CSV table of C-alpha atoms in Angstrom, one decimal:
chain,number,residue,atom,x,y,z
A,1,MET,CA,-1.7,-17.0,-3.1
A,2,ASN,CA,1.0,-15.0,-2.5
A,3,PHE,CA,2.9,-14.8,0.9
A,4,GLU,CA,5.5,-11.4,1.0
A,5,HIS,CA,8.1,-12.4,4.1
A,6,VAL,CA,8.6,-8.9,5.8
A,7,ALA,CA,11.8,-9.0,7.6
A,8,GLY,CA,12.6,-9.0,11.6
A,9,LYS,CA,13.4,-10.8,14.5
A,10,ALA,CA,12.3,-14.4,13.9
A,11,LYS,CA,9.7,-14.8,17.4
A,12,GLY,CA,7.4,-18.1,16.0
A,13,THR,CA,6.3,-18.6,13.0
A,14,VAL,CA,3.8,-15.5,12.7
A,15,THR,CA,1.0,-14.7,9.4
A,16,LEU,CA,-0.8,-11.8,9.1
A,17,TYR,CA,-4.2,-13.2,6.4
A,18,ALA,CA,-4.3,-8.7,5.2
A,19,LEU,CA,-6.9,-6.8,2.6
A,20,SER,CA,-5.3,-4.0,1.5
A,21,THR,CA,-8.6,-2.4,2.8
A,22,CYS,CA,-8.4,-2.6,5.8
A,23,ILE,CA,-7.3,-0.5,8.3
A,24,TRP,CA,-7.1,-2.8,11.6
A,25,CYS,CA,-4.5,-4.8,8.9
A,26,LYS,CA,-3.0,-1.8,8.9
A,27,LYS,CA,-2.1,-0.8,12.3
A,28,THR,CA,-0.9,-4.9,12.4
A,29,LYS,CA,1.8,-4.1,10.0
A,30,GLU,CA,2.8,-1.5,11.4
A,31,LEU,CA,2.7,-2.7,15.2
A,32,LEU,CA,4.2,-6.3,14.2
A,33,SER,CA,7.3,-3.9,12.1
A,34,THR,CA,7.5,-1.0,14.5
A,35,LEU,CA,8.2,-3.7,17.1
A,36,GLY,CA,10.2,-5.4,14.6
A,37,ILE,CA,8.7,-9.0,14.3
A,38,ALA,CA,8.7,-11.2,11.2
A,39,TYR,CA,5.8,-12.0,9.0
A,40,ASP,CA,4.2,-13.4,6.5
A,41,TYR,CA,1.6,-12.5,4.8
A,42,VAL,CA,-0.7,-12.6,2.1
């Protein structure tokens, strides 16, 4: 698995398992980025 880190505020360990075709996954990534929360995703 390839993890990609997105920088932001450290609010605990957040790992998002997402599909590139999943609209809800995309919306979740946008929300985390808007809130400035750091996360890793696969």
